[in-house]
Short mmCIF file of C-alpha atoms in Angstrom, two decimals:
data_model
loop_
_atom_site.label_atom_id
_atom_site.label_comp_id
_atom_site.label_asym_id
_atom_site.label_seq_id
_atom_site.Cartn_x
_atom_site.Cartn_y
_atom_site.Cartn_z
CA MET A 82 20.22 12.57 3.43
CA SER A 83 21.30 8.93 3.34
CA LEU A 84 19.01 6.16 4.51
CA GLU A 85 20.41 6.36 8.01
CA GLU A 86 18.85 7.50 11.26
CA ALA A 87 16.95 10.78 11.34
CA ARG A 88 18.78 13.80 12.68
CA LYS A 89 17.60 15.96 15.56
CA LYS A 90 18.35 19.49 16.72
CA GLY A 91 17.20 20.76 20.07
CA GLY A 92 14.89 17.80 20.53
CA LYS A 93 13.27 18.35 17.13
CA PHE A 94 13.51 15.99 14.19
CA LEU A 95 14.87 17.47 10.97
CA ASN A 96 13.91 16.95 7.36
CA PRO A 97 16.33 15.43 4.84
CA ILE A 98 16.77 18.89 3.27
CA PRO A 99 15.81 22.40 4.43
CA THR A 100 12.02 22.59 4.52
CA HIS A 101 9.44 25.27 5.15
CA THR A 102 6.49 23.75 6.99
CA ALA A 103 4.02 26.63 6.60
CA GLY A 104 4.20 27.83 10.19
CA PHE A 105 3.00 31.00 11.87
CA ASP A 106 4.65 33.26 9.28
CA LYS A 107 2.27 31.88 6.63
CA LEU A 108 -0.83 31.85 8.84
CA ILE A 109 -2.37 35.13 7.63
CA PRO A 110 -1.99 34.51 3.87
CA ILE A 111 -3.23 30.94 4.29
CA LEU A 112 -6.31 32.12 6.19
CA ARG A 113 -6.92 34.78 3.55
CA GLU A 114 -6.71 32.17 0.80
CA TYR A 115 -9.20 29.90 2.58
CA ILE A 116 -11.65 32.77 3.13
CA ASN A 117 -11.54 33.88 -0.51
CA ASN A 118 -11.44 30.41 -2.01
CA LYS A 119 -14.20 29.59 -4.54
CA ALA A 120 -13.18 26.02 -5.45
CA GLU A 121 -15.51 23.10 -4.72
CA THR A 122 -13.33 21.71 -1.94
CA VAL A 123 -16.16 19.52 -0.62
CA PRO A 124 -18.50 17.54 -2.89
CA LYS A 125 -21.93 19.11 -3.08
CA GLN A 126 -23.45 15.80 -2.03
CA PRO A 127 -21.86 13.01 0.06
CA LEU A 128 -19.99 10.46 -2.04
CA GLY A 129 -20.90 6.80 -2.03
CA PRO A 130 -22.01 4.95 -0.09
CA PHE A 131 -19.28 2.40 -0.72
CA LYS A 132 -19.43 -1.10 0.71
CA THR A 133 -16.79 -3.81 1.02
CA ASP A 134 -17.63 -7.40 0.15
CA THR A 135 -15.80 -8.94 3.10
CA SER A 136 -16.34 -12.48 1.82
CA ILE A 137 -13.48 -11.77 -0.61
CA TYR A 138 -11.07 -11.94 2.33
CA ASN A 139 -11.91 -15.62 2.80
CA LYS A 140 -9.56 -16.37 -0.09
CA GLN A 141 -6.01 -15.22 -0.58
CA PRO A 142 -5.47 -13.07 -3.67
CA GLU A 143 -4.37 -15.16 -6.63
CA SER A 144 -1.77 -12.57 -7.60
CA GLY A 145 -0.43 -12.32 -4.04
CA LEU A 146 -1.14 -8.58 -3.87
CA ARG A 147 -4.53 -7.01 -3.15
CA ILE A 148 -5.40 -3.52 -1.96
CA THR A 149 -8.52 -2.20 -0.25
CA TRP A 150 -8.53 1.59 -0.15
CA ILE A 151 -10.50 2.71 2.90
CA GLY A 152 -9.87 6.34 1.96
CA HIS A 153 -7.11 8.94 2.30
CA SER A 154 -3.99 7.06 3.48
CA SER A 155 -5.83 4.16 5.11
CA LEU A 156 -5.25 0.98 3.15
CA LEU A 157 -5.63 -2.71 3.83
CA ILE A 158 -2.67 -4.25 2.04
CA GLU A 159 -2.63 -7.99 1.41
CA ILE A 160 0.86 -8.90 0.27
CA ASP A 161 2.34 -12.38 -0.07
CA GLY A 162 0.17 -13.91 2.64
CA LYS A 163 0.30 -10.99 5.10
CA ARG A 164 -2.25 -8.27 5.87
CA ILE A 165 -1.08 -4.80 6.81
CA LEU A 166 -3.28 -1.83 7.71
CA THR A 167 -1.75 1.61 7.10
CA ASP A 168 -2.55 4.87 8.91
CA PRO A 169 -6.04 3.72 9.97
CA VAL A 170 -8.54 6.57 10.29
CA TRP A 171 -12.16 5.55 10.69
CA GLY A 172 -13.24 8.75 12.41
CA GLN A 173 -15.62 11.19 10.76
CA ARG A 174 -13.24 14.13 11.19
CA ALA A 175 -9.48 14.55 10.83
CA SER A 176 -9.38 16.80 13.85
CA PHE A 177 -8.79 17.01 17.58
CA LEU A 178 -12.47 17.93 17.90
CA SER A 179 -15.35 15.54 17.19
CA PHE A 180 -17.64 18.36 16.05
CA MET A 181 -15.29 20.57 14.04
CA GLY A 182 -12.62 20.11 11.41
CA PRO A 183 -12.31 18.33 8.04
CA LYS A 184 -15.19 15.86 7.67
CA ARG A 185 -15.14 12.69 5.60
CA PHE A 186 -16.61 12.84 2.10
CA PHE A 187 -17.82 9.25 2.47
CA ASP A 188 -18.19 6.80 5.32
CA PRO A 189 -15.58 4.06 5.75
CA PRO A 190 -16.66 1.26 3.41
CA LEU A 191 -16.26 -1.42 6.08
CA LYS A 192 -16.51 -1.38 9.82
CA LEU A 193 -13.48 -1.95 12.02
CA SER A 194 -15.22 -5.09 13.28
CA GLU A 195 -15.37 -6.37 9.69
CA LEU A 196 -11.61 -6.25 9.14
CA PRO A 197 -9.96 -9.60 8.51
CA ALA A 198 -7.19 -10.80 10.82
CA LEU A 199 -4.24 -8.40 10.61
CA ASP A 200 -0.53 -9.16 10.74
CA ALA A 201 0.55 -5.56 11.34
CA ILE A 202 -0.60 -1.96 11.63
CA LEU A 203 1.70 0.70 10.21
CA ILE A 204 1.67 4.33 11.41
CA SER A 205 3.67 6.86 9.38
CA HIS A 206 3.31 9.94 11.62
CA ASP A 207 1.11 11.59 14.21
CA HIS A 208 -1.09 14.00 12.21
CA TYR A 209 -4.83 13.66 12.78
CA ASP A 210 -5.56 12.44 9.25
CA HIS A 211 -3.10 9.56 9.79
CA LEU A 212 -3.41 8.80 13.50
CA ASP A 213 -6.95 8.69 14.87
CA LYS A 214 -7.41 8.19 18.61
CA GLU A 215 -10.76 6.41 18.53
CA THR A 216 -9.63 4.07 15.76
CA ILE A 217 -6.50 3.11 17.67
CA LYS A 218 -8.50 2.53 20.85
CA TYR A 219 -10.52 -0.11 18.99
CA PHE A 220 -7.36 -2.25 18.81
CA ALA A 221 -6.57 -1.93 22.53
CA GLY A 222 -6.17 -5.34 24.09
CA THR A 223 -5.29 -7.07 20.84
CA THR A 224 -1.95 -8.66 20.00
CA ILE A 225 -1.59 -7.03 16.57
CA PRO A 226 1.95 -5.65 16.13
CA PHE A 227 2.16 -1.88 15.60
CA PHE A 228 5.08 -0.42 13.68
CA CYS A 229 5.34 3.35 13.94
CA SER A 230 7.76 6.23 13.56
CA LYS A 231 9.92 7.22 16.53
CA GLY A 232 8.00 8.98 19.28
CA VAL A 233 4.54 8.00 18.02
CA GLY A 234 4.44 5.01 20.34
CA LYS A 235 3.58 7.22 23.32
CA TYR A 236 0.17 7.93 21.81
CA LEU A 237 -0.48 4.25 21.15
CA VAL A 238 0.34 3.35 24.75
CA ARG A 239 -1.82 6.20 26.03
CA TRP A 240 -4.76 4.84 24.03
CA GLY A 241 -4.47 1.28 25.27
CA ILE A 242 -1.99 -0.52 23.04
CA ASN A 243 0.39 -2.76 25.00
CA SER A 244 3.95 -1.49 24.64
CA SER A 245 5.10 -5.05 23.99
CA TYR A 246 3.36 -4.91 20.64
CA ILE A 247 4.80 -1.54 19.57
CA THR A 248 7.98 -1.14 17.56
CA GLN A 249 9.15 2.43 16.99
CA MET A 250 11.25 2.87 13.87
CA ASP A 251 13.94 5.30 12.83
CA TRP A 252 14.77 5.93 9.19
CA GLY A 253 16.73 2.94 7.96
CA ASP A 254 15.30 0.50 10.51
CA SER A 255 13.85 -2.78 9.25
CA VAL A 256 11.49 -5.25 10.93
CA MET A 257 10.25 -8.70 10.03
CA VAL A 258 6.56 -9.58 9.80
CA GLY A 259 6.43 -13.34 9.97
CA ARG A 260 9.36 -15.11 8.39
CA ASP A 261 9.59 -13.55 4.98
CA LEU A 262 8.18 -10.01 4.84
CA ILE A 263 10.35 -7.00 5.65
CA ILE A 264 9.19 -3.45 6.42
CA THR A 265 11.83 -0.73 6.21
CA SER A 266 11.34 2.86 7.39
CA THR A 267 12.61 5.38 4.84
CA PRO A 268 12.89 9.18 4.88
CA ALA A 269 10.09 11.58 3.96
CA ARG A 270 9.96 15.37 3.76
CA HIS A 271 7.18 16.46 6.07
CA PHE A 272 6.65 17.43 9.73
CA SER A 273 4.77 16.21 12.80
CA GLY A 274 2.77 17.41 15.78
CA ARG A 275 -0.76 17.21 17.14
CA GLY A 276 -0.74 20.73 18.58
CA ILE A 277 0.82 24.14 18.05
CA ILE A 278 3.63 23.66 20.55
CA ASN A 279 4.91 20.13 19.85
CA ARG A 280 5.97 20.27 16.23
CA ASN A 281 8.57 17.76 15.05
CA GLU A 282 9.00 16.01 18.39
CA THR A 283 8.03 12.74 16.71
CA LEU A 284 9.29 11.35 13.42
CA TRP A 285 7.55 11.04 10.04
CA ALA A 286 8.42 8.36 7.51
CA SER A 287 7.64 6.41 4.38
CA PHE A 288 7.94 2.62 4.19
CA VAL A 289 9.23 -0.10 1.91
CA ILE A 290 7.23 -3.33 2.22
CA ARG A 291 9.02 -6.28 0.64
CA GLY A 292 7.67 -9.81 0.51
CA PRO A 293 9.08 -12.89 -1.19
CA LYS A 294 7.16 -12.05 -4.37
CA HIS A 295 6.19 -8.36 -4.25
CA ASN A 296 7.94 -5.11 -3.38
CA ILE A 297 5.83 -2.00 -2.71
CA PHE A 298 6.28 1.53 -1.37
CA PHE A 299 3.93 3.37 1.01
CA GLY A 300 4.78 7.06 0.76
CA ALA A 301 2.43 8.47 3.42
CA ASP A 302 3.00 12.28 3.50
CA SER A 303 5.97 13.94 1.85
CA GLY A 304 7.03 16.85 -0.24
CA TRP A 305 9.34 16.23 -3.17
CA PHE A 306 13.01 15.66 -2.33
CA PRO A 307 15.93 13.90 -4.02
CA GLY A 308 15.68 11.06 -1.51
CA PHE A 309 13.05 9.37 -3.66
CA LYS A 310 15.75 8.46 -6.17
CA GLU A 311 17.98 7.14 -3.42
CA ILE A 312 15.14 4.99 -2.09
CA GLY A 313 14.41 3.75 -5.60
CA ASP A 314 18.07 2.96 -6.25
CA THR A 315 18.42 1.17 -2.91
CA PHE A 316 15.13 -0.71 -2.64
CA GLY A 317 13.46 -0.53 -6.06
CA PRO A 318 12.06 -1.28 -8.48
CA PHE A 319 8.58 -1.34 -6.93
CA ASP A 320 5.58 -3.27 -8.16
CA LEU A 321 3.38 -0.53 -6.69
CA THR A 322 4.01 2.92 -5.26
CA MET A 323 1.33 4.49 -3.06
CA LEU A 324 1.90 8.23 -3.15
CA GLU A 325 0.03 11.28 -1.88
CA ILE A 326 -1.47 13.58 -4.50
CA GLY A 327 -3.87 15.75 -2.49
CA ALA A 328 -3.71 18.60 0.01
CA TYR A 329 -1.13 20.61 -1.90
CA GLY A 330 -1.06 24.40 -1.86
CA LYS A 331 1.09 27.34 -2.89
CA TYR A 332 2.01 28.15 0.70
CA TRP A 333 3.26 24.68 1.60
CA PRO A 334 5.03 23.25 -1.49
CA ASP A 335 7.80 21.67 0.62
CA ILE A 336 5.59 19.26 2.61
CA HIS A 337 3.03 17.99 0.07
CA MET A 338 3.80 16.99 -3.49
CA GLY A 339 0.61 17.34 -5.47
CA PRO A 340 0.07 15.20 -8.59
CA ASP A 341 2.98 16.60 -10.63
CA HIS A 342 5.73 15.94 -8.09
CA ALA A 343 4.06 12.70 -6.96
CA SER A 344 4.30 11.36 -10.49
CA ASN A 345 7.94 12.46 -10.56
CA ALA A 346 8.50 10.61 -7.28
CA HIS A 347 7.00 7.46 -8.78
CA LEU A 348 9.49 7.65 -11.64
CA ALA A 349 12.41 8.31 -9.29
CA LEU A 350 11.36 5.32 -7.17
CA ARG A 351 11.37 3.10 -10.28
CA GLY A 352 7.75 2.15 -9.78
CA LYS A 353 5.75 -0.01 -12.17
CA LEU A 354 2.26 1.03 -11.06
CA MET A 355 1.32 4.18 -9.15
CA MET A 356 -1.62 4.32 -6.74
CA PRO A 357 -2.71 7.82 -5.70
CA ILE A 358 -3.58 8.20 -2.01
CA HIS A 359 -4.29 11.12 0.35
CA TRP A 360 -7.08 12.54 -1.82
CA GLY A 361 -10.85 12.42 -2.24
CA THR A 362 -11.60 11.87 1.47
CA PHE A 363 -10.99 15.06 3.48
CA ASN A 364 -10.87 18.75 2.61
CA LEU A 365 -7.34 19.69 3.65
CA SER A 366 -6.48 22.39 1.12
CA THR A 367 -7.95 24.99 -1.23
CA HIS A 368 -8.04 22.96 -4.43
CA ALA A 369 -11.23 21.27 -5.68
CA TRP A 370 -11.86 17.87 -4.13
CA ASN A 371 -11.32 16.04 -7.44
CA GLU A 372 -8.65 18.32 -8.94
CA ALA A 373 -5.68 16.19 -7.86
CA ILE A 374 -6.86 13.01 -9.54
CA GLU A 375 -7.86 14.78 -12.75
CA ARG A 376 -4.45 16.41 -12.96
CA LEU A 377 -2.71 13.13 -12.20
CA LEU A 378 -4.46 11.47 -15.14
CA GLN A 379 -3.00 14.10 -17.43
CA TYR A 380 0.49 13.90 -15.95
CA ALA A 381 0.41 10.11 -16.17
CA LYS A 382 -0.41 10.34 -19.85
CA GLU A 383 2.39 12.83 -20.47
CA LYS A 384 4.97 10.85 -18.46
CA ASN A 385 3.87 7.38 -19.57
CA ILE A 386 2.92 6.26 -16.05
CA GLU A 387 0.51 3.38 -15.46
CA LEU A 388 -1.98 4.05 -12.66
CA PHE A 389 -3.82 1.82 -10.22
CA ILE A 390 -6.98 3.56 -8.99
CA PRO A 391 -9.44 1.17 -7.29
CA GLU A 392 -12.88 2.10 -6.03
CA PRO A 393 -13.05 2.91 -2.30
CA GLY A 394 -13.69 -0.21 -0.27
CA LYS A 395 -13.33 -2.66 -3.13
CA PRO A 396 -10.65 -5.31 -2.53
CA THR A 397 -8.72 -5.16 -5.79
CA GLU A 398 -5.88 -7.34 -6.98
CA VAL A 399 -2.86 -5.56 -8.36
CA LYS A 400 -2.51 -7.22 -11.75
CA GLY A 401 -1.97 -4.20 -13.97
CA PRO A 402 -3.21 -0.69 -14.74
CA LEU A 403 -6.68 0.16 -13.44
CA ASN A 404 -8.81 3.27 -13.42
CA SER A 405 -12.18 2.76 -11.76
CA GLU A 406 -13.18 6.41 -12.37
CA TRP A 407 -15.27 6.12 -9.22
CA TRP A 408 -15.20 9.88 -8.59
CA VAL A 409 -16.61 10.56 -12.07
CA SER A 410 -19.66 8.37 -11.50
CA SER A 411 -20.01 9.81 -7.99
CA LYS A 412 -19.98 13.35 -9.38
CA SER A 413 -22.53 12.46 -12.05
CA GLN A 414 -24.92 11.34 -9.34
CA VAL A 415 -24.78 14.71 -7.57
#
């Protein structure tokens, strides 16, 4: 699919290419796999605690690009004088229930009240591990601009965000943050829905974030598709790609990439550094909690990819390759 508006059929958004989203027909084998699974999907002991030194935010990053990984797909991105928060999830569970569902492996390294002033909040799609009701409600009454995929705005309004500060984006749409930073919505291969009866009624997307000095890509959730090359050819090269590596499985290969295809996506995007996201925070699949990152390290070596892997909660300037190996030290403390 070209970088034009998303297509719909019968009120449902469509993927760029035919996609199986692991629906009811896969429910029984998926449940059977979960029941029989022996992998360490949750760390034996809680990870961390991690803590953010918020005094660092008093100074702009010398390089112009600094990332604080809150966990999963929640990042505080400081790029060329602007601060953007992506898919903020501070809740303890990625679930519609407060007492059941995937629980965080570690607490958020900084409180919502400790966040520095934000220029924008970016929402890729409406799944619970990317759109958290209680987190959004914290921002009710503020004047922070929200940029979200088409249809997601209804949730933001419902939870107290003024519609005047919400911009819903179709694939191919671009918005300005300030005078010199552009965010463009680009296609992804995924699905949406916060219940069993409203699948694909809202859009899912990835985003290009281009400032006067840096150009980065936030992949959110996506399976592999040829569109990565088109995005790379159109908007690349990228100083940093932020791509999902976790929550893959044999019954849903079309909607999550895993480390192999994620590294291929990085190459197709013409990325310089690759930051793995969507891992090490929630148990959303049957693979071991640290399997994705260990496999990515091997693929990166084989494909000559330079990685950027900061410690959770540590504001880290993007100056070159980095591997904090935080999960190794965390595991050794168990």
